[in-house]
Every structure is written in structure tokens, then in C-alpha cells.
Backbone as a chain_set.jsonl record, in Angstrom:
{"seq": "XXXXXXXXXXXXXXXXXXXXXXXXXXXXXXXXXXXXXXXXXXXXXXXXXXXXXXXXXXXXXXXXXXXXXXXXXXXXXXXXXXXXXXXXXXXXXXXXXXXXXX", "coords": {"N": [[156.28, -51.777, 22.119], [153.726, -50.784, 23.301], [154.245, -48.416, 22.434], [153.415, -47.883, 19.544], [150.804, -49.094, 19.984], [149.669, -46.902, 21.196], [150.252, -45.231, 19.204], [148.127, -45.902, 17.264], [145.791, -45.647, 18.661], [145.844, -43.137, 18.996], [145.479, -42.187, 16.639], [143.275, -43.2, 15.442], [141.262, -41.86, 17.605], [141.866, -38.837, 16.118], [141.028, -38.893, 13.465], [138.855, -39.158, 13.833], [137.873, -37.287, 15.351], [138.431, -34.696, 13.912], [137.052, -36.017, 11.429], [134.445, -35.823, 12.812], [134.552, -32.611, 13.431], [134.557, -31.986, 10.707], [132.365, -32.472, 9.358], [130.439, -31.185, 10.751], [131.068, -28.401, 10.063], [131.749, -28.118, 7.429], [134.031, -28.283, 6.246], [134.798, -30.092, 4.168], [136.669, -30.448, 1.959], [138.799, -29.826, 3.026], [139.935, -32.176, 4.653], [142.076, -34.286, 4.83], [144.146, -32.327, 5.12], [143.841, -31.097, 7.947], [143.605, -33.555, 9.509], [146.331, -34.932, 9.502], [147.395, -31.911, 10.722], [145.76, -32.292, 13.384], [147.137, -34.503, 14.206], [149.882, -33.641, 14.44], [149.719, -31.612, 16.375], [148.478, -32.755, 18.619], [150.068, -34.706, 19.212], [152.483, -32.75, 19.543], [151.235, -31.647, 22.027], [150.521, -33.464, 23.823], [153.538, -34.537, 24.485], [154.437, -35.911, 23.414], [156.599, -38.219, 21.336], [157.551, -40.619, 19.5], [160.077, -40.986, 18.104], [162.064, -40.44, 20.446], [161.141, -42.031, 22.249], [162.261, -44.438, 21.391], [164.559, -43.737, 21.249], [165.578, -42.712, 19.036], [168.299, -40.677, 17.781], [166.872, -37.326, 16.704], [166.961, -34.434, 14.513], [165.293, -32.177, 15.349], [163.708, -30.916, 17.729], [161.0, -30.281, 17.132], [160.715, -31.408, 14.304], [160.655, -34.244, 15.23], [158.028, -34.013, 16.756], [156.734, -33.643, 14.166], [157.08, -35.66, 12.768], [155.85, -37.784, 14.338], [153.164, -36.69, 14.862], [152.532, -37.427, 12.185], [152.514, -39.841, 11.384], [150.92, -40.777, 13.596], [148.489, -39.691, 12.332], [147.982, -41.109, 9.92], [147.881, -43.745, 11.284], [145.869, -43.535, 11.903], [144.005, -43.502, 9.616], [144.494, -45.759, 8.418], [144.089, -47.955, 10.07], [140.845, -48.359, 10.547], [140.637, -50.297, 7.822], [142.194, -51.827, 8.043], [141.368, -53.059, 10.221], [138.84, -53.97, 9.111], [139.7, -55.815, 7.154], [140.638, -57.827, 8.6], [138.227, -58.541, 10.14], [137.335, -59.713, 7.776], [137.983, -61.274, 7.596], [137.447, -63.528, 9.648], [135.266, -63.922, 9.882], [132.904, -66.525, 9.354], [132.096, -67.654, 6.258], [128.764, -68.974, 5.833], [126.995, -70.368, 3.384], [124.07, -71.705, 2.561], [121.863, -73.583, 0.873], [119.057, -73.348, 0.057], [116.052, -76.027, -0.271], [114.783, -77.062, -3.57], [111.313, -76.888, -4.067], [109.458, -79.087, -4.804]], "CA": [[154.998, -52.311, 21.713], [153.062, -49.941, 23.891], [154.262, -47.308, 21.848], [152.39, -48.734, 18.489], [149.132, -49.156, 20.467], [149.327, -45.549, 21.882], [149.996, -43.854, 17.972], [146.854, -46.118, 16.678], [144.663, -45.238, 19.522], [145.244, -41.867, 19.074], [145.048, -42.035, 14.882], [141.719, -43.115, 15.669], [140.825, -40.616, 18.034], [142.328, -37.966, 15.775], [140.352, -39.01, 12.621], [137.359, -39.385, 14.339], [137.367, -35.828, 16.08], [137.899, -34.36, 12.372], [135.45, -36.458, 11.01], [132.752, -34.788, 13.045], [134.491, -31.349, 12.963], [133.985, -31.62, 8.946], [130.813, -33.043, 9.069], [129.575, -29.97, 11.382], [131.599, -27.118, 9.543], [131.377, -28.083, 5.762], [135.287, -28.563, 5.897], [135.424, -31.928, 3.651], [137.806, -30.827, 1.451], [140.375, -30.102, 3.896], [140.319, -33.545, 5.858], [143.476, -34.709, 4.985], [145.064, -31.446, 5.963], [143.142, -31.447, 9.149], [144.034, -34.811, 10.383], [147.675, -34.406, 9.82], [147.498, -30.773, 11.64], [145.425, -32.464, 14.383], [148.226, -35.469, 14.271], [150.928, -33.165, 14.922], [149.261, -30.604, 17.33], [148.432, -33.899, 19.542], [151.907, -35.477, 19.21], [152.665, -31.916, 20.6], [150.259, -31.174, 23.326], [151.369, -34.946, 25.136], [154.899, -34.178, 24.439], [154.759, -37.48, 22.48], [157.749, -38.728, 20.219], [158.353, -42.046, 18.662], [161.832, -40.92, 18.292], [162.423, -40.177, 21.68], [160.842, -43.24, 22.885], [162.818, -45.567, 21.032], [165.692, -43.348, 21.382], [166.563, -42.36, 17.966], [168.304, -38.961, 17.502], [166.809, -36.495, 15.26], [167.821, -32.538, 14.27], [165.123, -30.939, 16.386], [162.198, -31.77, 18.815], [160.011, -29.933, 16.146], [160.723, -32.44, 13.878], [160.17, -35.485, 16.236], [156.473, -34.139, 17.055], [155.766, -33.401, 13.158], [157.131, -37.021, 12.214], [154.964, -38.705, 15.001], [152.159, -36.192, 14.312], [152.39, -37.749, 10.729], [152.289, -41.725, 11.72], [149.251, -40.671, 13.895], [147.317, -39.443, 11.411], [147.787, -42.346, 8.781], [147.766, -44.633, 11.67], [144.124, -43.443, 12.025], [143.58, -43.793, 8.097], [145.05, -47.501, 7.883], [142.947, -48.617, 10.612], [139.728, -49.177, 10.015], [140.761, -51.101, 6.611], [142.854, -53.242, 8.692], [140.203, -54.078, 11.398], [137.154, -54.49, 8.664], [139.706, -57.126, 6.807], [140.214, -58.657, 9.928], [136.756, -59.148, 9.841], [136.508, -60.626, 6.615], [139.008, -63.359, 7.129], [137.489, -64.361, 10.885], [134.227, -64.254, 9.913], [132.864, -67.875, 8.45], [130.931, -67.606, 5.172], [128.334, -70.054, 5.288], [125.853, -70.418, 2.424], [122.947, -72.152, 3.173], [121.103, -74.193, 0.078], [117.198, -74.08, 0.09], [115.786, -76.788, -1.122], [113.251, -76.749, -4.228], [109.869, -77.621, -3.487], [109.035, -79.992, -6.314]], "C": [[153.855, -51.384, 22.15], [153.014, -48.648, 22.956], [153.292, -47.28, 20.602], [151.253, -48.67, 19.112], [148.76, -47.595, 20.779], [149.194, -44.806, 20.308], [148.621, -44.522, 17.336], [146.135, -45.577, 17.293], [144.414, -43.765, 18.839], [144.65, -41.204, 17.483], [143.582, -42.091, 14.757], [141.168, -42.361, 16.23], [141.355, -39.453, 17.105], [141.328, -37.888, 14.145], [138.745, -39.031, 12.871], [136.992, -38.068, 15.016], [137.507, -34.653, 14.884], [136.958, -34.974, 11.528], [133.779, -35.555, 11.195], [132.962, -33.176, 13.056], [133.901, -30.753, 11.202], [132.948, -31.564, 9.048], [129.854, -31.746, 10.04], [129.754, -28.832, 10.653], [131.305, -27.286, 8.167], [133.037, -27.82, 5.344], [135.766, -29.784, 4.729], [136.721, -31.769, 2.703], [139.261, -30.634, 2.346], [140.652, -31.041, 4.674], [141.353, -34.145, 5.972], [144.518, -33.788, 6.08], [144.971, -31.423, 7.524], [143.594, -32.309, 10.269], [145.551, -34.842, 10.194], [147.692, -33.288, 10.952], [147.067, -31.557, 13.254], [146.452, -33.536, 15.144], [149.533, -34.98, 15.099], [151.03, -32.254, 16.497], [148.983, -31.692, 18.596], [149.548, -34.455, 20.228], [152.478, -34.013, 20.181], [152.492, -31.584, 22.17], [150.652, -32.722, 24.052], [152.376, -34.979, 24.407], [155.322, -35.543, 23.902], [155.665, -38.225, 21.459], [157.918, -39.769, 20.346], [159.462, -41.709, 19.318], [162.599, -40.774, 20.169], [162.405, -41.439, 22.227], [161.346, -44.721, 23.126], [164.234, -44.649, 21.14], [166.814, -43.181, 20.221], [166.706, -41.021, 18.126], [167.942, -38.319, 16.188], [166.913, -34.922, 15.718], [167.086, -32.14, 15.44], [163.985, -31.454, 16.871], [161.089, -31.613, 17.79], [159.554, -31.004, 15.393], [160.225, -33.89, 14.171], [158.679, -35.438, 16.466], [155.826, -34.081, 15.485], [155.896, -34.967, 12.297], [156.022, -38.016, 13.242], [153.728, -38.241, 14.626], [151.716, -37.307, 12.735], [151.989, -39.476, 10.987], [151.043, -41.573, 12.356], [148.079, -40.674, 13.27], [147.37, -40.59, 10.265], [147.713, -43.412, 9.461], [146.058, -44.844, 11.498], [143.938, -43.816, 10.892], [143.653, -45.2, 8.209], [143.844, -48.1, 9.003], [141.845, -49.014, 10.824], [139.668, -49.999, 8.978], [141.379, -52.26, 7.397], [141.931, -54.152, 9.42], [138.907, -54.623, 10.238], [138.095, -55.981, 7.782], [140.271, -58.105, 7.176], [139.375, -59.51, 10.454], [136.455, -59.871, 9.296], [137.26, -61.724, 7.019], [138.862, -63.752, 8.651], [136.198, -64.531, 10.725], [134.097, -65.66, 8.887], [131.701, -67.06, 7.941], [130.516, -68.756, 5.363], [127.216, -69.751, 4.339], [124.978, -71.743, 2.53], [122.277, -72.548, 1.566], [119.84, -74.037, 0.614], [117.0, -74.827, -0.636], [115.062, -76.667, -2.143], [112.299, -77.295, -3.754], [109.74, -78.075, -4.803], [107.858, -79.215, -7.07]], "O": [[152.978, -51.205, 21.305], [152.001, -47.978, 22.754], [152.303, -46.559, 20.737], [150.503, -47.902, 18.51], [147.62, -47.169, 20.594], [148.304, -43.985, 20.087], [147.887, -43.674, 16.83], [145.511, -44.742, 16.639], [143.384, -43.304, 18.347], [143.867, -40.295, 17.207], [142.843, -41.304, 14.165], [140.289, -41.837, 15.545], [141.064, -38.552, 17.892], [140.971, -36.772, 13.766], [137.776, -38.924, 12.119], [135.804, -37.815, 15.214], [136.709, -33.716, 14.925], [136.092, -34.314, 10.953], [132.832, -35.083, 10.565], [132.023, -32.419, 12.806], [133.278, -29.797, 10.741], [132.388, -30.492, 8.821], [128.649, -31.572, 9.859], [128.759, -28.129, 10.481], [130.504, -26.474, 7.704], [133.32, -27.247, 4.292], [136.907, -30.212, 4.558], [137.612, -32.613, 2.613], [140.368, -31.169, 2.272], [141.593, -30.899, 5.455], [141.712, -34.592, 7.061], [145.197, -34.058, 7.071], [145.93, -31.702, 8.243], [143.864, -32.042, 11.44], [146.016, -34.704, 11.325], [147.981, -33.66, 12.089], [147.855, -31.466, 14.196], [146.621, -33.521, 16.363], [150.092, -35.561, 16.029], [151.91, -32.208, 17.356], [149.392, -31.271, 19.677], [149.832, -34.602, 21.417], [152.84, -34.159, 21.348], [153.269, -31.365, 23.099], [151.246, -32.595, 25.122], [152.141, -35.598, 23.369], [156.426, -36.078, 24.013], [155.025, -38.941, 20.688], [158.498, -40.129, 21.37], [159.837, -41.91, 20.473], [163.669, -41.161, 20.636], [163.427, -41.977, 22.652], [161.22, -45.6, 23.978], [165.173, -45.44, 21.043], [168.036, -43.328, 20.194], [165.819, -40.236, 18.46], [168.378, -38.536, 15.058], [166.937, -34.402, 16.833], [167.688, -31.791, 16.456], [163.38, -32.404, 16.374], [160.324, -32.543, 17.536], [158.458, -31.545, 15.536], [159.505, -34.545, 13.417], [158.015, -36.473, 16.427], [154.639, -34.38, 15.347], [155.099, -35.367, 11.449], [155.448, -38.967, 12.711], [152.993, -39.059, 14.072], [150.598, -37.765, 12.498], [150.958, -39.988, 10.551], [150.06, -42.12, 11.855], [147.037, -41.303, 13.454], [146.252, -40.75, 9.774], [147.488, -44.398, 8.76], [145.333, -45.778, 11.156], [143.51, -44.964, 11.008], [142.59, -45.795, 8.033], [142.81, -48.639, 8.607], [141.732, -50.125, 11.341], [138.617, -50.639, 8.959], [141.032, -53.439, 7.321], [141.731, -55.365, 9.357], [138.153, -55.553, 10.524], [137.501, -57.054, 7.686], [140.494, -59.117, 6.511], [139.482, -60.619, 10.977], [135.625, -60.725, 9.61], [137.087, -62.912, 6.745], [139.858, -64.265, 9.16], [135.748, -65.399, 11.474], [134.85, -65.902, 7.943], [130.861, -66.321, 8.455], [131.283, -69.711, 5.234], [126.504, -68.784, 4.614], [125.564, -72.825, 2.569], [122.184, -71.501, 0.926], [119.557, -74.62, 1.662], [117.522, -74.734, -1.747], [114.204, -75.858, -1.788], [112.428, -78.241, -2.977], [109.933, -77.374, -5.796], [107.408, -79.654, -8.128]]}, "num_chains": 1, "name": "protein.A"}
């Protein structure tokens, strides 16, 4: 379960530190690429694997950081859609009638 909270966190941090790299450099069309690369290079740099964690075997460690790399970065994508319609369905709509004035 821990594990899940740790690849969102960092999807979010990972989309959000390309975000403002684009937005400073004039990168926008490469943001996808970007946030993958930054996904994987992360998953790297904290020696981070899913697979490991849960203790599936796969071919090569490489692999293991470019498949977690990859869930990182779309974790970051999916999440803000999730939390804003989160939002919508805890927030109460009320609508409020004014009366006419005769």
C-alpha cells in the first residue's frame, strides 16, 4: 500500500518539476517525453522498483526502473483528474432560488 502512495507522490512531484522546466525553457512540446525520462531517471536515482518491492522477477534491473519510471509518470498524469473528481462528487451543489420581487 505504501508502495502506491510513494509512485503517486512522486508522479506528482515529477510532473510538476517538468511543468515548470517547460514553462521556463519553451520545451512544451516535449512534455510527455520529459515526464517519462524524469519518471525513469527518478525510479533510478532512489533505486526504486515496484517489481522488486512486491517481489516479482523481471529480465533486468534496467527494465524494473524503466517500468516503474513509466507508472510514475502517468501516476502524475491520472492524478489531478482523480482528485478534481473527487471534488466534484464531495462537494454539495446547492442552488439557491431568489425570490421575484413582485
Amino acid at each position: 500500500m505504501y508502495e502506491f502512495a510513494i509512485v503517486v507522490l512522486l508522479g506528482i512531484a515529477a510532473v510538476k518539476l517538468v511543468d515548470t522546466i517547460a514553462e521556463r525553457t519553451g520545451l512544451g512540446s516535449l512534455h510527455t517525453a520529459l515526464t517519462i525520462g524524469t519518471g525513469i531517471v527518478v525510479a533510478w536515482a532512489l533505486d526504486f522498483s515496484l517489481f522488486a518491492q512486491w517481489d516479482v522477477a523481471v529480465r533486468s534491473d534496467a527494465l524494473a526502473y524503466v517500468g516503474t519510471g513509466l507508472m510514475i509518470a502517468a501516476a502524475g498524469y491520472a492524478a489531478p483528474y482523480a482528485l478534481e473528481r473527487v471534488q466534484e462528487l464531495t462537494t454539495r451543489r446547492t442552488t439557491t432560488q431568489v425570490p421575484k420581487a413582485a
